[in-house]
Amino acid sequence: MSVNGDSMKQITFLNSGCGSPSWSPDGKEIAFRSESKLYSVSSDGGTPSILKDNIAGGAAYWVLNSEFFYHKSGNINFYIFNYVTKESKLLVPNDSVGWMFTPRLSPDNVYIAIHWNRKLDNKAARGLWVISRKDSLQKLLLKGDIY
């Protein structure tokens, strides 16, 4: 719909619930989750195409023209999925260091800001973290519930 609330138009017509909508960086498509799959549909509507199967779980975020962050069911770490190469990799190598939420990519595509309920040396280190995509280095910027 338009910013003023007029001209609302349905763009998905699946027989299941759809969630976690995310605009493509160029604004031409919207990705969303439905029934354990990641779909893409034109922002004008149309037939959705499947980008990835088996991503049941939490949120999915479109971060670059060909990349998404997504959770698998029960997973606490984010995966980075490139739908052109079909490759998925973990955001951080250790998959058992606490839940992650709401990742946001820096304008230069090098850093990820994320709320991380992290375990560090058997202590809670919950807060706003920055993770380098180059070398997976992690830095706590601000403690607390920062989303």
PDB file of C-alpha atoms in Angstrom:
ATOM      1  CA  MET A   1       0.000   0.000   0.000  1.00  0.00           C
ATOM      2  CA  SER A   2       1.050   3.569  -0.386  1.00  0.00           C
ATOM      3  CA  VAL A   3       2.572   5.453   2.532  1.00  0.00           C
ATOM      4  CA  ASN A   4      -0.723   7.250   3.210  1.00  0.00           C
ATOM      5  CA  GLY A   5      -2.559   3.900   3.509  1.00  0.00           C
ATOM      6  CA  ASP A   6      -4.358   3.991   0.158  1.00  0.00           C
ATOM      7  CA  SER A   7      -4.193   1.478  -2.680  1.00  0.00           C
ATOM      8  CA  MET A   8      -3.689  -1.668  -0.577  1.00  0.00           C
ATOM      9  CA  LYS A   9      -2.979  -4.708  -2.783  1.00  0.00           C
ATOM     10  CA  GLN A  10      -2.433  -8.350  -1.841  1.00  0.00           C
ATOM     11  CA  ILE A  11       0.746  -9.754  -3.386  1.00  0.00           C
ATOM     12  CA  THR A  12       0.824 -13.334  -2.059  1.00  0.00           C
ATOM     13  CA  PHE A  13      -1.867 -15.919  -2.659  1.00  0.00           C
ATOM     14  CA  LEU A  14      -0.514 -19.076  -0.992  1.00  0.00           C
ATOM     15  CA  ASN A  15      -2.733 -21.440   0.970  1.00  0.00           C
ATOM     16  CA  SER A  16      -0.587 -20.974   4.066  1.00  0.00           C
ATOM     17  CA  GLY A  17       0.525 -18.205   6.357  1.00  0.00           C
ATOM     18  CA  CYS A  18       3.324 -15.920   5.215  1.00  0.00           C
ATOM     19  CA  GLY A  19       5.766 -14.177   7.518  1.00  0.00           C
ATOM     20  CA  SER A  20       9.060 -12.352   7.859  1.00  0.00           C
ATOM     21  CA  PRO A  21       8.642 -10.070   4.820  1.00  0.00           C
ATOM     22  CA  SER A  22      11.811  -8.355   3.642  1.00  0.00           C
ATOM     23  CA  TRP A  23      12.336  -5.923   0.751  1.00  0.00           C
ATOM     24  CA  SER A  24      15.100  -6.600  -1.762  1.00  0.00           C
ATOM     25  CA  PRO A  25      17.793  -3.907  -1.725  1.00  0.00           C
ATOM     26  CA  ASP A  26      16.562  -2.622  -5.105  1.00  0.00           C
ATOM     27  CA  GLY A  27      12.914  -2.557  -3.919  1.00  0.00           C
ATOM     28  CA  LYS A  28      11.678  -4.733  -6.780  1.00  0.00           C
ATOM     29  CA  GLU A  29      10.979  -7.908  -4.792  1.00  0.00           C
ATOM     30  CA  ILE A  30       9.801  -9.039  -1.390  1.00  0.00           C
ATOM     31  CA  ALA A  31      11.090 -12.189   0.242  1.00  0.00           C
ATOM     32  CA  PHE A  32       9.005 -14.024   2.836  1.00  0.00           C
ATOM     33  CA  ARG A  33       8.779 -17.336   4.683  1.00  0.00           C
ATOM     34  CA  SER A  34       5.950 -19.809   4.286  1.00  0.00           C
ATOM     35  CA  GLU A  35       5.772 -23.512   5.184  1.00  0.00           C
ATOM     36  CA  SER A  36       9.520 -23.929   5.782  1.00  0.00           C
ATOM     37  CA  LYS A  37      10.472 -22.226   2.532  1.00  0.00           C
ATOM     38  CA  LEU A  38      11.926 -18.872   1.577  1.00  0.00           C
ATOM     39  CA  TYR A  39      10.063 -17.243  -1.313  1.00  0.00           C
ATOM     40  CA  SER A  40      10.492 -14.166  -3.453  1.00  0.00           C
ATOM     41  CA  VAL A  41       7.705 -12.296  -5.228  1.00  0.00           C
ATOM     42  CA  SER A  42       7.644  -9.124  -7.300  1.00  0.00           C
ATOM     43  CA  SER A  43       6.697  -6.087  -5.220  1.00  0.00           C
ATOM     44  CA  ASP A  44       3.904  -5.621  -7.791  1.00  0.00           C
ATOM     45  CA  GLY A  45       2.583  -9.141  -7.061  1.00  0.00           C
ATOM     46  CA  GLY A  46       2.660 -12.298  -9.125  1.00  0.00           C
ATOM     47  CA  THR A  47       3.711 -15.902  -8.685  1.00  0.00           C
ATOM     48  CA  PRO A  48       6.248 -16.393  -5.880  1.00  0.00           C
ATOM     49  CA  SER A  49       9.391 -18.383  -6.587  1.00  0.00           C
ATOM     50  CA  ILE A  50      11.112 -20.603  -4.030  1.00  0.00           C
ATOM     51  CA  LEU A  51      14.589 -19.391  -3.111  1.00  0.00           C
ATOM     52  CA  LYS A  52      15.326 -22.035  -0.448  1.00  0.00           C
ATOM     53  CA  ASP A  53      13.644 -25.061   1.146  1.00  0.00           C
ATOM     54  CA  ASN A  54      13.982 -26.103   4.779  1.00  0.00           C
ATOM     55  CA  ILE A  55      14.335 -22.826   6.637  1.00  0.00           C
ATOM     56  CA  ALA A  56      11.590 -23.499   9.182  1.00  0.00           C
ATOM     57  CA  GLY A  57      12.016 -21.351  12.215  1.00  0.00           C
ATOM     58  CA  GLY A  58      12.493 -17.707  12.880  1.00  0.00           C
ATOM     59  CA  ALA A  59      13.101 -14.673  10.779  1.00  0.00           C
ATOM     60  CA  ALA A  60      14.659 -14.192   7.371  1.00  0.00           C
ATOM     61  CA  TYR A  61      16.219 -10.903   6.267  1.00  0.00           C
ATOM     62  CA  TRP A  62      17.218  -9.883   2.741  1.00  0.00           C
ATOM     63  CA  VAL A  63      20.576  -8.145   3.146  1.00  0.00           C
ATOM     64  CA  LEU A  64      22.181  -7.984  -0.296  1.00  0.00           C
ATOM     65  CA  ASN A  65      20.870  -8.602  -3.804  1.00  0.00           C
ATOM     66  CA  SER A  66      21.747 -12.294  -3.489  1.00  0.00           C
ATOM     67  CA  GLU A  67      22.035 -12.883   0.276  1.00  0.00           C
ATOM     68  CA  PHE A  68      19.712 -13.552   3.205  1.00  0.00           C
ATOM     69  CA  PHE A  69      20.150 -14.067   6.918  1.00  0.00           C
ATOM     70  CA  TYR A  70      17.875 -16.766   8.315  1.00  0.00           C
ATOM     71  CA  HIS A  71      17.330 -19.018  11.315  1.00  0.00           C
ATOM     72  CA  LYS A  72      16.706 -22.717  11.073  1.00  0.00           C
ATOM     73  CA  SER A  73      14.152 -24.205  13.458  1.00  0.00           C
ATOM     74  CA  GLY A  74      15.667 -24.420  16.925  1.00  0.00           C
ATOM     75  CA  ASN A  75      18.856 -22.735  15.766  1.00  0.00           C
ATOM     76  CA  ILE A  76      20.267 -19.826  17.705  1.00  0.00           C
ATOM     77  CA  ASN A  77      22.814 -18.675  15.129  1.00  0.00           C
ATOM     78  CA  PHE A  78      22.003 -17.060  11.810  1.00  0.00           C
ATOM     79  CA  TYR A  79      22.876 -18.571   8.478  1.00  0.00           C
ATOM     80  CA  ILE A  80      23.938 -16.476   5.520  1.00  0.00           C
ATOM     81  CA  PHE A  81      22.378 -17.884   2.352  1.00  0.00           C
ATOM     82  CA  ASN A  82      23.435 -16.867  -1.145  1.00  0.00           C
ATOM     83  CA  TYR A  83      20.607 -17.844  -3.475  1.00  0.00           C
ATOM     84  CA  VAL A  84      22.778 -17.471  -6.591  1.00  0.00           C
ATOM     85  CA  THR A  85      25.450 -19.939  -5.425  1.00  0.00           C
ATOM     86  CA  LYS A  86      22.987 -21.877  -3.171  1.00  0.00           C
ATOM     87  CA  GLU A  87      25.576 -21.823  -0.378  1.00  0.00           C
ATOM     88  CA  SER A  88      24.733 -21.404   3.309  1.00  0.00           C
ATOM     89  CA  LYS A  89      27.209 -20.687   6.071  1.00  0.00           C
ATOM     90  CA  LEU A  90      26.954 -19.810   9.739  1.00  0.00           C
ATOM     91  CA  LEU A  91      27.273 -16.169  10.735  1.00  0.00           C
ATOM     92  CA  VAL A  92      29.603 -17.112  13.608  1.00  0.00           C
ATOM     93  CA  PRO A  93      31.494 -20.425  13.645  1.00  0.00           C
ATOM     94  CA  ASN A  94      30.425 -21.500  17.164  1.00  0.00           C
ATOM     95  CA  ASP A  95      26.749 -22.418  17.035  1.00  0.00           C
ATOM     96  CA  SER A  96      26.122 -22.615  20.785  1.00  0.00           C
ATOM     97  CA  VAL A  97      26.926 -19.182  22.153  1.00  0.00           C
ATOM     98  CA  GLY A  98      23.452 -17.700  22.614  1.00  0.00           C
ATOM     99  CA  TRP A  99      20.413 -16.471  20.694  1.00  0.00           C
ATOM    100  CA  MET A 100      20.706 -13.794  18.005  1.00  0.00           C
ATOM    101  CA  PHE A 101      17.993 -11.375  16.866  1.00  0.00           C
ATOM    102  CA  THR A 102      17.413  -8.600  14.289  1.00  0.00           C
ATOM    103  CA  PRO A 103      20.636  -8.529  12.253  1.00  0.00           C
ATOM    104  CA  ARG A 104      21.361  -5.365  10.285  1.00  0.00           C
ATOM    105  CA  LEU A 105      24.097  -5.009   7.673  1.00  0.00           C
ATOM    106  CA  SER A 106      26.364  -1.949   7.577  1.00  0.00           C
ATOM    107  CA  PRO A 107      26.266   0.234   4.436  1.00  0.00           C
ATOM    108  CA  ASP A 108      29.702  -1.090   3.400  1.00  0.00           C
ATOM    109  CA  ASN A 109      28.473  -4.731   3.774  1.00  0.00           C
ATOM    110  CA  VAL A 110      31.360  -5.561   6.128  1.00  0.00           C
ATOM    111  CA  TYR A 111      29.722  -5.494   9.579  1.00  0.00           C
ATOM    112  CA  ILE A 112      26.562  -6.882  11.094  1.00  0.00           C
ATOM    113  CA  ALA A 113      24.921  -5.219  14.080  1.00  0.00           C
ATOM    114  CA  ILE A 114      22.862  -7.729  16.050  1.00  0.00           C
ATOM    115  CA  HIS A 115      21.132  -8.200  19.387  1.00  0.00           C
ATOM    116  CA  TRP A 116      22.879 -11.189  20.901  1.00  0.00           C
ATOM    117  CA  ASN A 117      21.933 -12.918  24.130  1.00  0.00           C
ATOM    118  CA  ARG A 118      25.435 -14.269  24.245  1.00  0.00           C
ATOM    119  CA  LYS A 119      27.141 -16.563  26.704  1.00  0.00           C
ATOM    120  CA  LEU A 120      30.735 -15.473  27.221  1.00  0.00           C
ATOM    121  CA  ASP A 121      32.959 -17.278  29.734  1.00  0.00           C
ATOM    122  CA  ASN A 122      29.792 -18.767  31.329  1.00  0.00           C
ATOM    123  CA  LYS A 123      28.391 -15.257  31.909  1.00  0.00           C
ATOM    124  CA  ALA A 124      25.583 -13.480  30.115  1.00  0.00           C
ATOM    125  CA  ALA A 125      26.823 -10.810  27.715  1.00  0.00           C
ATOM    126  CA  ARG A 126      23.476  -9.726  26.253  1.00  0.00           C
ATOM    127  CA  GLY A 127      23.436  -6.575  24.187  1.00  0.00           C
ATOM    128  CA  LEU A 128      24.214  -4.908  20.890  1.00  0.00           C
ATOM    129  CA  TRP A 129      27.108  -6.620  19.152  1.00  0.00           C
ATOM    130  CA  VAL A 130      28.976  -5.949  15.908  1.00  0.00           C
ATOM    131  CA  ILE A 131      30.322  -8.905  13.936  1.00  0.00           C
ATOM    132  CA  SER A 132      32.824  -8.606  11.090  1.00  0.00           C
ATOM    133  CA  ARG A 133      31.909 -10.561   7.967  1.00  0.00           C
ATOM    134  CA  LYS A 134      35.584 -10.628   6.977  1.00  0.00           C
ATOM    135  CA  ASP A 135      36.967 -12.493   9.970  1.00  0.00           C
ATOM    136  CA  SER A 136      33.979 -13.154  12.323  1.00  0.00           C
ATOM    137  CA  LEU A 137      35.467 -10.909  15.034  1.00  0.00           C
ATOM    138  CA  GLN A 138      32.811  -9.865  17.541  1.00  0.00           C
ATOM    139  CA  LYS A 139      32.596  -6.777  19.734  1.00  0.00           C
ATOM    140  CA  LEU A 140      30.037  -5.891  22.405  1.00  0.00           C
ATOM    141  CA  LEU A 141      29.020  -2.252  21.921  1.00  0.00           C
ATOM    142  CA  LEU A 142      26.289  -1.838  24.520  1.00  0.00           C
ATOM    143  CA  LYS A 143      25.018  -4.189  27.240  1.00  0.00           C
ATOM    144  CA  GLY A 144      21.321  -4.788  27.817  1.00  0.00           C
ATOM    145  CA  ASP A 145      18.194  -5.428  25.779  1.00  0.00           C
ATOM    146  CA  ILE A 146      19.068  -3.455  22.659  1.00  0.00           C
ATOM    147  CA  TYR A 147      17.108  -4.395  19.549  1.00  0.00           C
TER     148      TYR A 147
END
